[in-house]
Structure formats: C-alpha cells, structure tokens
CSV table of C-alpha atoms in Angstrom, one decimal:
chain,number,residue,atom,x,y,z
T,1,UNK,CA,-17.0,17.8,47.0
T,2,UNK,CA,-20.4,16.4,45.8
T,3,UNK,CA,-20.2,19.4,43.3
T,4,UNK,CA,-17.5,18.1,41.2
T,5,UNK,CA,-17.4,14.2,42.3
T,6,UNK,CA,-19.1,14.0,38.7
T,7,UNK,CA,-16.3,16.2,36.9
T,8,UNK,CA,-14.7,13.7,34.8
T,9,UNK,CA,-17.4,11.8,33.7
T,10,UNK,CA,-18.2,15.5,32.4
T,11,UNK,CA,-15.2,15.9,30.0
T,12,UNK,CA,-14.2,12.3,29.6
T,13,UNK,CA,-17.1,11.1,26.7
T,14,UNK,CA,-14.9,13.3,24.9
T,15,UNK,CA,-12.4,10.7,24.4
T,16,UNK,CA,-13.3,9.4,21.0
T,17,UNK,CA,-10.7,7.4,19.1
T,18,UNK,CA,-10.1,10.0,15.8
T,19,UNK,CA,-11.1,6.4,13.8
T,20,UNK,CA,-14.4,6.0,15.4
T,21,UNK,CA,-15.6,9.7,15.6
T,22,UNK,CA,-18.7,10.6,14.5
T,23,UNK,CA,-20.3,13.7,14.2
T,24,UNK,CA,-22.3,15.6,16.9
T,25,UNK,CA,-26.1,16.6,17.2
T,26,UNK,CA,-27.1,20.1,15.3
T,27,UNK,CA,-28.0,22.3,18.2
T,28,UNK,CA,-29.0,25.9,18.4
T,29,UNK,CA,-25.6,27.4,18.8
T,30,UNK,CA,-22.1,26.1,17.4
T,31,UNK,CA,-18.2,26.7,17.3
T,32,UNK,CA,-17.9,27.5,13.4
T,33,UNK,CA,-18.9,31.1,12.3
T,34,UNK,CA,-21.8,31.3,9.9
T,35,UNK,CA,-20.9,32.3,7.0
T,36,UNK,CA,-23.9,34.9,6.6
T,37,UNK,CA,-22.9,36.6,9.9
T,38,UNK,CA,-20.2,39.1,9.6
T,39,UNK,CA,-19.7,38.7,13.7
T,40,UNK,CA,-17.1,35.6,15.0
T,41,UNK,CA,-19.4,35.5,18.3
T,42,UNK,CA,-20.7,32.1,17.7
T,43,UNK,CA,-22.1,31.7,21.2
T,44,UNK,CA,-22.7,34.1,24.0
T,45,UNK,CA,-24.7,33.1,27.3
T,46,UNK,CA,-24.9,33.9,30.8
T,47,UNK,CA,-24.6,31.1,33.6
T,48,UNK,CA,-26.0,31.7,37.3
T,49,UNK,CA,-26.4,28.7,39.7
T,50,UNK,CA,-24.6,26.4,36.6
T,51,UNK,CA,-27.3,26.9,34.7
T,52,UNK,CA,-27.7,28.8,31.2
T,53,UNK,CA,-30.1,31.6,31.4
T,54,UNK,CA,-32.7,31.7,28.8
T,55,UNK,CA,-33.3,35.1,26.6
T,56,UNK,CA,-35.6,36.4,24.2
T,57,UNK,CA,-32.8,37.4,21.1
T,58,UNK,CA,-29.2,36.5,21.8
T,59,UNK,CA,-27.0,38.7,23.8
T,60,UNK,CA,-24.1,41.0,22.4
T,61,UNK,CA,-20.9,40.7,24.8
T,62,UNK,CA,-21.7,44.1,26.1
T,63,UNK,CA,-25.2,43.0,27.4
T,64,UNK,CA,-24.5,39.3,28.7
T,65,UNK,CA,-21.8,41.2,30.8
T,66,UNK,CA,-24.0,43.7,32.2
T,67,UNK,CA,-26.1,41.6,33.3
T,68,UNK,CA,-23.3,39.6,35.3
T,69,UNK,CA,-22.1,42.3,36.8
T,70,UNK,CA,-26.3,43.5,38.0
T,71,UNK,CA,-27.7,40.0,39.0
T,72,UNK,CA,-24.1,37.9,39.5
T,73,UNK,CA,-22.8,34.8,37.7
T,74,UNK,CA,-20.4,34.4,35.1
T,75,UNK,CA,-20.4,35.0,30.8
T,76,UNK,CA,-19.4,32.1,28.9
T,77,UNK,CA,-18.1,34.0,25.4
T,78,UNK,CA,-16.8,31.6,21.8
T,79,UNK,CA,-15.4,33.1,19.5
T,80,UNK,CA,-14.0,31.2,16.3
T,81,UNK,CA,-11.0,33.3,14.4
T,82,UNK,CA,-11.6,36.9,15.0
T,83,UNK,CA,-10.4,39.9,13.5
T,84,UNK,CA,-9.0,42.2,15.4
T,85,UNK,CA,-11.9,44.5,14.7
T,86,UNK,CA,-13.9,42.5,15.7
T,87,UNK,CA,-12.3,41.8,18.8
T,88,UNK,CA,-11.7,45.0,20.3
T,89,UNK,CA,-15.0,45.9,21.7
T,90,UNK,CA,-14.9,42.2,23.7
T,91,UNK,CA,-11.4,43.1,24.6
T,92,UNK,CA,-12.5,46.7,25.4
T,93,UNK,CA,-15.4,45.6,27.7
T,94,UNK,CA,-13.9,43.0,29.7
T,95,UNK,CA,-10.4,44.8,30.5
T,96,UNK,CA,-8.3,42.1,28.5
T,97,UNK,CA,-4.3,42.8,28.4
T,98,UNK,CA,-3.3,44.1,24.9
T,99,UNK,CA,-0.5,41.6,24.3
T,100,UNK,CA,-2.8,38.7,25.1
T,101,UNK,CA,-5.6,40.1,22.9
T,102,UNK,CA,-2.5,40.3,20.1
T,103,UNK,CA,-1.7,36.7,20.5
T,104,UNK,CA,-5.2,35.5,20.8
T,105,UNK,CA,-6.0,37.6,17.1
T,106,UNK,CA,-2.9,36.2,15.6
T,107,UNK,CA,-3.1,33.0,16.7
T,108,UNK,CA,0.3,30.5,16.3
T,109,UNK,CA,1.1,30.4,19.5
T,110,UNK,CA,2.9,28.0,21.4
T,111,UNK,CA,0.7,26.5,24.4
T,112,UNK,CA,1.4,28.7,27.6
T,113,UNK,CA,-0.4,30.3,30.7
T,114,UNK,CA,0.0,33.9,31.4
T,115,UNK,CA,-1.2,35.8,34.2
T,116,UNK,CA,-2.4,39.4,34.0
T,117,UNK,CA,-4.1,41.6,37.1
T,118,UNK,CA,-7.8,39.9,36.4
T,119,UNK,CA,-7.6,37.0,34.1
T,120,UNK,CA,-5.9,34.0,33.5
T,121,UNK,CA,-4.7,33.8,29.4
T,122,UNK,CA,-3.8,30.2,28.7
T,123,UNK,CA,-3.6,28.5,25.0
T,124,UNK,CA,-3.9,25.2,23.7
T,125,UNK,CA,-3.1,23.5,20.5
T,126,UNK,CA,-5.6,21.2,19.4
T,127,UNK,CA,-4.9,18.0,17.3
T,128,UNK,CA,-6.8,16.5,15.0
T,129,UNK,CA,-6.0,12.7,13.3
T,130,UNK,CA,-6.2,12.3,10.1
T,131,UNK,CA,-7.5,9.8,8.1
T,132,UNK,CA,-5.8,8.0,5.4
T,133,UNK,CA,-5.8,4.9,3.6
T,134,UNK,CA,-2.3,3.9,3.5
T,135,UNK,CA,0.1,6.1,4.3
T,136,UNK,CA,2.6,7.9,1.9
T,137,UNK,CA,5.3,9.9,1.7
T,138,UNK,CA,2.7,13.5,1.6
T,139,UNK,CA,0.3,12.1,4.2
T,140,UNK,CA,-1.1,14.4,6.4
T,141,UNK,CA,-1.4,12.6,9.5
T,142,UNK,CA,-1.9,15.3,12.2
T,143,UNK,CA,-3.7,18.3,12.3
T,144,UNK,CA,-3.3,21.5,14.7
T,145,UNK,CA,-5.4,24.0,15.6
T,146,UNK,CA,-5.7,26.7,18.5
T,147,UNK,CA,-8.2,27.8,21.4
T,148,UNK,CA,-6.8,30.8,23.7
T,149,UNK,CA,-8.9,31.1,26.8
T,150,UNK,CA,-9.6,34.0,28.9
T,151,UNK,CA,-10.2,33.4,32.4
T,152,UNK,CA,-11.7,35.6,34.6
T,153,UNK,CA,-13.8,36.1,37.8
T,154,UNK,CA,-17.0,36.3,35.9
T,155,UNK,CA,-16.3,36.0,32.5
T,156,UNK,CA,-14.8,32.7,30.5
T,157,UNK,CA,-13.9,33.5,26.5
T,158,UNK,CA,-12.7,31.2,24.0
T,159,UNK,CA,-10.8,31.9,20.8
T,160,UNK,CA,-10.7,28.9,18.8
T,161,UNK,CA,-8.5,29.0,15.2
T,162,UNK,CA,-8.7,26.3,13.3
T,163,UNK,CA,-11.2,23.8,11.8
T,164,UNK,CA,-11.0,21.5,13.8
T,165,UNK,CA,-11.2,21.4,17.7
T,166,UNK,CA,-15.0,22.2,18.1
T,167,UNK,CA,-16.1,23.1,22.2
T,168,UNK,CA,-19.6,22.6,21.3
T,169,UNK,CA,-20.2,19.1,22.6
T,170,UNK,CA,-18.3,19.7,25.7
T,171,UNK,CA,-20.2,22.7,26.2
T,172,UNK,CA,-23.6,20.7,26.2
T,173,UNK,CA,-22.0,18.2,28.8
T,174,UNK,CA,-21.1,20.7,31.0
T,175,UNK,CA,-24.8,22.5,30.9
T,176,UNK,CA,-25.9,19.0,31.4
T,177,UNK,CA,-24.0,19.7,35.0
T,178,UNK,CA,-25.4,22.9,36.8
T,179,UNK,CA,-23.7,21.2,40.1
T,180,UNK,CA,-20.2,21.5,38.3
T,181,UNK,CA,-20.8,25.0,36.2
T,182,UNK,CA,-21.8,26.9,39.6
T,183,UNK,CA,-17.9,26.6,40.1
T,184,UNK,CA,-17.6,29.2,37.8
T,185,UNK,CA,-15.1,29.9,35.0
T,186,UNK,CA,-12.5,27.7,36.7
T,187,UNK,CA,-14.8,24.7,36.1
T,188,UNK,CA,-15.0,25.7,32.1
T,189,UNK,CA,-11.4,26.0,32.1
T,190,UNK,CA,-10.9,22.6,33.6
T,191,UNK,CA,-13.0,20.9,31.2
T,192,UNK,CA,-11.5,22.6,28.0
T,193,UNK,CA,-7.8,21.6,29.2
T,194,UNK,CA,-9.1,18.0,30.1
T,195,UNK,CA,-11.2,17.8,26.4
T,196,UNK,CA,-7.9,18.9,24.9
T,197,UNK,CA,-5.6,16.3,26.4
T,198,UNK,CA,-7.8,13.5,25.6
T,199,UNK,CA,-8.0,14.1,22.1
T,200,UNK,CA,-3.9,14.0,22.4
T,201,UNK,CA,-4.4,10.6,24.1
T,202,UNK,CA,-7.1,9.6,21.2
T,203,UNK,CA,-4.6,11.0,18.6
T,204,UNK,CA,-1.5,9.4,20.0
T,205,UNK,CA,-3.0,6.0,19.9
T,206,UNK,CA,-4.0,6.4,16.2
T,207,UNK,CA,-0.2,7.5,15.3
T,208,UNK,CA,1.5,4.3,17.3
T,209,UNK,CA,-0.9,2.2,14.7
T,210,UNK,CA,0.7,4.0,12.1
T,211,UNK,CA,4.4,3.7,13.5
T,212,UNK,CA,3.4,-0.3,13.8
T,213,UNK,CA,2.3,-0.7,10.4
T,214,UNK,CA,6.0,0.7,8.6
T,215,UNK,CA,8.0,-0.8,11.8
T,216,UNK,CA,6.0,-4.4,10.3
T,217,UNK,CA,6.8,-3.5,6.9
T,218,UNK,CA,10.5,-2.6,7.6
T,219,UNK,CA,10.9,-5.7,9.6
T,220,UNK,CA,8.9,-8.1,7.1
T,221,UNK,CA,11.3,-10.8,5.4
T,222,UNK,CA,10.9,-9.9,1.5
T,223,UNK,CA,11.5,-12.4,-1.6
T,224,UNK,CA,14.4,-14.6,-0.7
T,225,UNK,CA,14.0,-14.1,3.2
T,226,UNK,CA,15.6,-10.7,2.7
T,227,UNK,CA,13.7,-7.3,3.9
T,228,UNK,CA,14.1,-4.8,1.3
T,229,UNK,CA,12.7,-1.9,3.4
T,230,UNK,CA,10.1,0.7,2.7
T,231,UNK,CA,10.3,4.2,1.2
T,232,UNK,CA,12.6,6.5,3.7
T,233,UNK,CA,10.2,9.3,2.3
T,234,UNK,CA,7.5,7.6,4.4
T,235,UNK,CA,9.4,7.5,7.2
T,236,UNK,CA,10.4,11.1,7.5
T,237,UNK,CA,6.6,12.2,6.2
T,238,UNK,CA,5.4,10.7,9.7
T,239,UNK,CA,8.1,11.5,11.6
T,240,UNK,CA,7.8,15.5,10.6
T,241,UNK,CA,4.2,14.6,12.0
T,242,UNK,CA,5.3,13.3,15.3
T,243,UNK,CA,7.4,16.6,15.5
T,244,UNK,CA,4.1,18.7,15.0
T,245,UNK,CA,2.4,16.7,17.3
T,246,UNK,CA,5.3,17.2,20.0
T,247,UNK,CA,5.3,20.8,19.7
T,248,UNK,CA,1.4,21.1,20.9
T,249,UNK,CA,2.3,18.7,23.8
T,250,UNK,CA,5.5,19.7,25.2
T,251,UNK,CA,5.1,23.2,25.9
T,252,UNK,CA,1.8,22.3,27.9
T,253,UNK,CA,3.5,20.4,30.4
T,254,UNK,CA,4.9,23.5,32.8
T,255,UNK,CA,1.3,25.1,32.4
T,256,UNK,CA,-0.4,22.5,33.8
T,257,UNK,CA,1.7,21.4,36.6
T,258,UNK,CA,1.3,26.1,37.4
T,259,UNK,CA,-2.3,25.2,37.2
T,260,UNK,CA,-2.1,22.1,39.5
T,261,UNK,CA,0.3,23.3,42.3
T,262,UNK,CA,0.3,26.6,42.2
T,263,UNK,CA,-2.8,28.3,44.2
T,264,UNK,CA,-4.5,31.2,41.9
T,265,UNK,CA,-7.5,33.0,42.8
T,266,UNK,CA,-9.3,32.7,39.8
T,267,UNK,CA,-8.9,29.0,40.1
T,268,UNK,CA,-11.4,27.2,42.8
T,269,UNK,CA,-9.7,25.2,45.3
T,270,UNK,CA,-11.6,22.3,44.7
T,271,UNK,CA,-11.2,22.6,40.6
T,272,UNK,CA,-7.4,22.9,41.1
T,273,UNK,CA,-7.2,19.5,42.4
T,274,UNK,CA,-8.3,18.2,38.9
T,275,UNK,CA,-5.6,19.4,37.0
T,276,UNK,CA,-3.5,17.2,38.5
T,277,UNK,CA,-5.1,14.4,37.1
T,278,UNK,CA,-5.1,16.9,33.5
T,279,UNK,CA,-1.1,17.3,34.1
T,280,UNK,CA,-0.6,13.7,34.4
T,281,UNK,CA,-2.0,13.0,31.6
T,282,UNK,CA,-0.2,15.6,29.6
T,283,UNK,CA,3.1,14.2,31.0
T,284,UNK,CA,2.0,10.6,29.6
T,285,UNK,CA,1.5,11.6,26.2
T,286,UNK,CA,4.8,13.7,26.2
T,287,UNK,CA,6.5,10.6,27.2
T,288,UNK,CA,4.6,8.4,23.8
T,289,UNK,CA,5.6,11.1,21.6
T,290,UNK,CA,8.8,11.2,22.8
T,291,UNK,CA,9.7,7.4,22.4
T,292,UNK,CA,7.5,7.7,19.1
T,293,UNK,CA,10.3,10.4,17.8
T,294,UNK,CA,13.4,7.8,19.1
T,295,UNK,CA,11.3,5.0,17.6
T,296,UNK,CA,11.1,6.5,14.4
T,297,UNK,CA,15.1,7.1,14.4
T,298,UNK,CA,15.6,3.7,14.8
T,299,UNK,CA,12.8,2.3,12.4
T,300,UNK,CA,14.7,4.9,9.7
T,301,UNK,CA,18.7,3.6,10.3
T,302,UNK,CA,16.9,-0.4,10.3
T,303,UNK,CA,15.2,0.5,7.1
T,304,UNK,CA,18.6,2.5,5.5
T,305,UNK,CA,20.7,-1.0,7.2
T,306,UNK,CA,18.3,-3.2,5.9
T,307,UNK,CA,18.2,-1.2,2.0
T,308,UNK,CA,22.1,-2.1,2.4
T,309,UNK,CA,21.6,-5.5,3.5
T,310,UNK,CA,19.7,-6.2,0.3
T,311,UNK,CA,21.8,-4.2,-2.4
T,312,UNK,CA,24.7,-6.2,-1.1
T,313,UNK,CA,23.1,-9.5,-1.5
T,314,UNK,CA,22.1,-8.2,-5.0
T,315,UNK,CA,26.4,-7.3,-5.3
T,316,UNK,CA,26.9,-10.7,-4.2
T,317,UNK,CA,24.7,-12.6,-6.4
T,318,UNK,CA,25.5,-10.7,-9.7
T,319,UNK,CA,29.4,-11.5,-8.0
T,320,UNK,CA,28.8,-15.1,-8.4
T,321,UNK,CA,27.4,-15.4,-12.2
T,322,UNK,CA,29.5,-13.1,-13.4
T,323,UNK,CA,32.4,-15.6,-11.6
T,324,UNK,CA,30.6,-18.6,-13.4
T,325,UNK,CA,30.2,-16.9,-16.5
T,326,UNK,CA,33.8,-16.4,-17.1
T,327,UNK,CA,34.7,-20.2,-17.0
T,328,UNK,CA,32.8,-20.4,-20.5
T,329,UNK,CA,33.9,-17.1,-21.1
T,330,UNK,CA,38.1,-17.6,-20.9
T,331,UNK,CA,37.5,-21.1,-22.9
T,332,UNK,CA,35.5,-20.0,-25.6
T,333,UNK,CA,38.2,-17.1,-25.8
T,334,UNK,CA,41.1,-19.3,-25.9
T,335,UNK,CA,39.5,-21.0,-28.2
T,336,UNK,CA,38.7,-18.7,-30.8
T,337,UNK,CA,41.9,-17.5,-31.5
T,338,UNK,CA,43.6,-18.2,-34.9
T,339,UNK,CA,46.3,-20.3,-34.2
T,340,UNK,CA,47.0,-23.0,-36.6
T,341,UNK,CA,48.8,-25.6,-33.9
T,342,UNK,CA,46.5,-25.7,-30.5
T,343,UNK,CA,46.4,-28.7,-28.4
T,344,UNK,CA,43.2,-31.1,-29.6
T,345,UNK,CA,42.1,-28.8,-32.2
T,346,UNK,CA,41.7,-31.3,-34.8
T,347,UNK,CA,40.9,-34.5,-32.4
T,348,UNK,CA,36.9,-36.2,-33.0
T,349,UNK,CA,36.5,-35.6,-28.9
T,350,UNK,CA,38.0,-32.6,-28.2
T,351,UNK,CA,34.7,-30.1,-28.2
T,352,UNK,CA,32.6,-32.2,-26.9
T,353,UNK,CA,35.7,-32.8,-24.4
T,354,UNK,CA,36.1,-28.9,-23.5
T,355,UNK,CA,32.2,-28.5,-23.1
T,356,UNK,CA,32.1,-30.8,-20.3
T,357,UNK,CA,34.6,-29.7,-18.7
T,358,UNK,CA,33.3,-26.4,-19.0
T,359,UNK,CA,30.1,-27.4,-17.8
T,360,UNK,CA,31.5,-29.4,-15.4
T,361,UNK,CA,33.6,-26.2,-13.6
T,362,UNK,CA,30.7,-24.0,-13.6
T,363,UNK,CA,28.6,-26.6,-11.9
T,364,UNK,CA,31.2,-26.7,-9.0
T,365,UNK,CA,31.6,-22.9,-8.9
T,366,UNK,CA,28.1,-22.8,-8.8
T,367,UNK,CA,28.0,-25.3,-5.9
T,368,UNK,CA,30.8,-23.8,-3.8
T,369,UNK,CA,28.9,-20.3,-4.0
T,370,UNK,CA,25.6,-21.7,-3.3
T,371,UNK,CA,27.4,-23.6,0.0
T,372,UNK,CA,28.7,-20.7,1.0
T,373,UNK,CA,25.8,-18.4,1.1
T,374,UNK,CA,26.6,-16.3,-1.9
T,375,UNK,CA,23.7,-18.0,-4.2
C-alpha cells in the first residue's frame, strides 16, 4: 500500500478553479499536435519500474511496443484527433476492437466503459469553463471535449479531441511518481479519470457563481421596490449550458461505480480501491448539476412571475391617472358644450368655482389610490 499511499496527492494539484488557471511549463513533449508534423502521436514512451525510459530519437508505436513485449513494462501512447489513417497502424499493432477504434476516430461519444478480450475502452468528456465578463444571452459558459482511453496489459493509449483537456501536466506528476506508475496502465487510467472529475468539481463551482449572480439580479428590488427581472434569454443561454455540462457527467456515473466494484484483471487490486473515491465524486457533481438544472427552472418562472408582477403595477398605475384624469376630463366636457342656459354659466365665481372643485376631486382620487396601494 506504500505504492499508492501518495496516489491522490498525484492527480489532485490538478484541481485548479477554471478562474485561477494558469498555464503550464513548456516541456519536451505535449498534448496538441504540431502543426508541422503530419503524425497525431504527440507523445510515445516506454515505462519499466514507473519510470520513463530514455531514448536516443523518439519511438514510433511499433518500436515502443517491441520493446515492451522484449524487456517488459508498459507503453504510454497520446494521441490528439487522429485520422483514421493515421490510426490504423496503432490499432493494427496493439489488437484494438474495430468498433472502439471507430468511436475513438469519430469522437462524440457519450462517456462509457467497454470491455473487449484485452483492453479496457473507456471515454470521458472533458469540460472546460469559460471565461466571460458578464454573462449574456450567447455566452459560452462550458466547453466539452473528449479523451478515449485504451487500457491494456502493457499498453495505455489516449485519444484526446478537443482543445481543451490537456494530459500533459498530469503526465509529469505521475513520472514524478515511479512508486505509483510501476502499477501499470491501471494506475494511468486512475489518474486520467480522477484529473477529469476534478475539473467537473472546478467547473461546477464556477457555474453555481454564475446561477448566483442572475438568481441576485432576479431577486433584487428594482425602482419602486419592485424587481423587474432580467432577460429570460440569459436564463435559458445558461441553462442549455448546464444541460451540456450534465450530459458529460451523467453517463459517467455507471462506469465508475463498474470500475470501483467490479473486479477486472486489467485493473490492479489495489488501484481499484481508488475509484471509489473517483465515483464518489462523480456522484456529487451529478447531484450539483442536477439541482443547478431545477434551480434554473425556478429562477426562470420567479423571473417570468416577477416580469408580471411589474407590468401589472405598471397596469395599475397608468389605471389610476387615467381614473384622475377623467374628473377634469367629464367637466371640461360638460362644459364646452353650446348650450345657451347651463347652471352658473354667466355667475363672477363659477370657474374659478368648478376648478376647485375639480382640483379638489382629483386630489381625493388621488389620495384614495395612493392609500390603497395603487399609486
């Protein structure tokens, strides 16, 4: 147990809220193709005792796994959006299933494990936060993206599609621990899930800020101690984005309880143990995204109530002048008909007489509708 008594202070400095991120160390190898190279290998290495052996040029697929199967240990392959070109000799060499080798070239898949004679196939949708100012009704707020992972007894492949998602740190952490790597692939596919899962956590916590700033702004009094609501459009913007981000979670919850309960040979003893921790997790961020989606329901009907709310106080208001204007209204009316005989039509008080009383009814209508609410 000393092995992997360090394992998740491996994967957890991965944990990095999306707000605070910065960006990694330049190393020799990365998870982005280079642009000059035609190949999507981005990093092939062999690891023996946990520890990455050292060669002269880099190693082609084909060699790294010949010499695993002449001297032992296991092949640690990235890949970043093949072609299926390109992929065919890797999926040729190490005996991959042709229907998981079709997913893994397509990509858009949901997360799943699948178990074929010698490998474990097992995909993951990666989330990325995004950034933004304020947020409107065409914010982005989540981003997906994909690594597939092959699993077998000596070999360990990622496909990764997407730009975001990058195994590259992680991989430096985990040659950092030979201790934890001499578990072989199992180890690898441990950490990846782990990495993944924590960037949900990071992600989640980003998207409740963003749920708390328009459930404040629905809920904030406006002019007159009346809320006026926010933009639906915003609402349903983030909401579609709490959809996306529950796609990539829920279907990962049934995977990772197989992984965690179920005993596989391609998956150590003392690894499987972790994923139980890795599950938990998974089932904890289900669970936020889940409320998140009911919270957003009811943040939408209180905005729709509280739009409502407001355009009948705005009914009421233009109710009451319109009920105070009329007094003027149906006096200076009567009065400008052309009658020769009306009552105090030719007395020295009468219009100063009929504009105080006129002004005198509209300041009680006016007092009456104010008491009651209406002004």
């Amino acid at each position: 147990m000393s092995m992997i008594r360090d394992l998740r202070a491996v994967v957890r400095p991965s944990r990095v809220s999306p707000r605070k991120a910065t960006s990694a160390p330049s190393a020799s190898y990365d998870t982005t193709r280079d642009p000059a190279t035609p190949s999507a290998v981005v990093d092939c290495a062999v690891y023996r005792d946990g520890r990455r052996l050292v060669s002269a040029k880099p190693l082609t697929p084909q060699e790294a796994m010949r010499q695993v199967r002449r001297d032992g240990g296991f092949v640690w392959i990235g890949l970043h959006e093949p072609t299926e070109a390109e992929f065919a000799g890797i999926a040729g060499e190490f005996g991959l299933h042709p229907l998981a080798v079709e997913d893994a070239v397509q990509a858009h898949q949901r997360p799943k494990l699948e178990r074929y004679d010698d490998s474990l196939f097992t995909v993951f949708k990666t989330i990325h936060y995004i950034e933004h100012d304020q947020l409107t009704a065409t914010s982005e707020v989540v981003e997906t993206g994909e690594v597939m992972c092959f699993t077998g007894r000596d070999f360990f492949i990622t496909v990764r599609h997407g730009g975001q998602g990058s195994l590259r740190a992680l991989r430096h952490r985990l040659q950092d621990d030979p201790e934890l790597l001499a578990k072989g692939p199992s180890a690898v596919l441990h950490a990846i899930a782990d990495h993944v899962v924590d960037g949900y956590i990071a992600v989640a916590d980003a998207v409740q800020d963003d749920i708390d700033e328009v459930e404040t702004e629905v809920f904030s009094p406006g002019r007159g101690g009346v809320s006026r609501g926010v933009d639906s459009a915003r609402i349903y913007q983030l909401k579609r984005e709490v959809m996306e981000f529950k796609r990539a979670v829920a279907p990962l919850l049934r995977p990772m309880q197989l992984l965690s309960e179920r005993p596989m040979r391609l998956i150590d003893p003392d690894i499987q143990k972790y994923f139980r921790d890795v599950a938990d997790h998974v089932a904890r961020v289900h669970e936020q995204v889940v409320g998140f989606d009911e919270l957003l329901n009811s943040i939408l009907q209180a905005n729709l109530a509280q739009a409502s709310v407001a355009q009948n106080e705005d009914m009421r208001k233009i109710t009451a002048w319109a009920a105070i204007i009329a007094v003027p209204t149906m006096v200076t009316g009567v009065y400008g008909m052309n009658f020769e005989h009306m009552p105090e039509l030719h007395w020295k008080y009468g219009y100063p007489m009929v504009l105080t009383f006129t002004v005198a009814v509209c300041v009680g209508i006016h007092r009456v509708l104010k008491r009651n609410g209406w002004l």
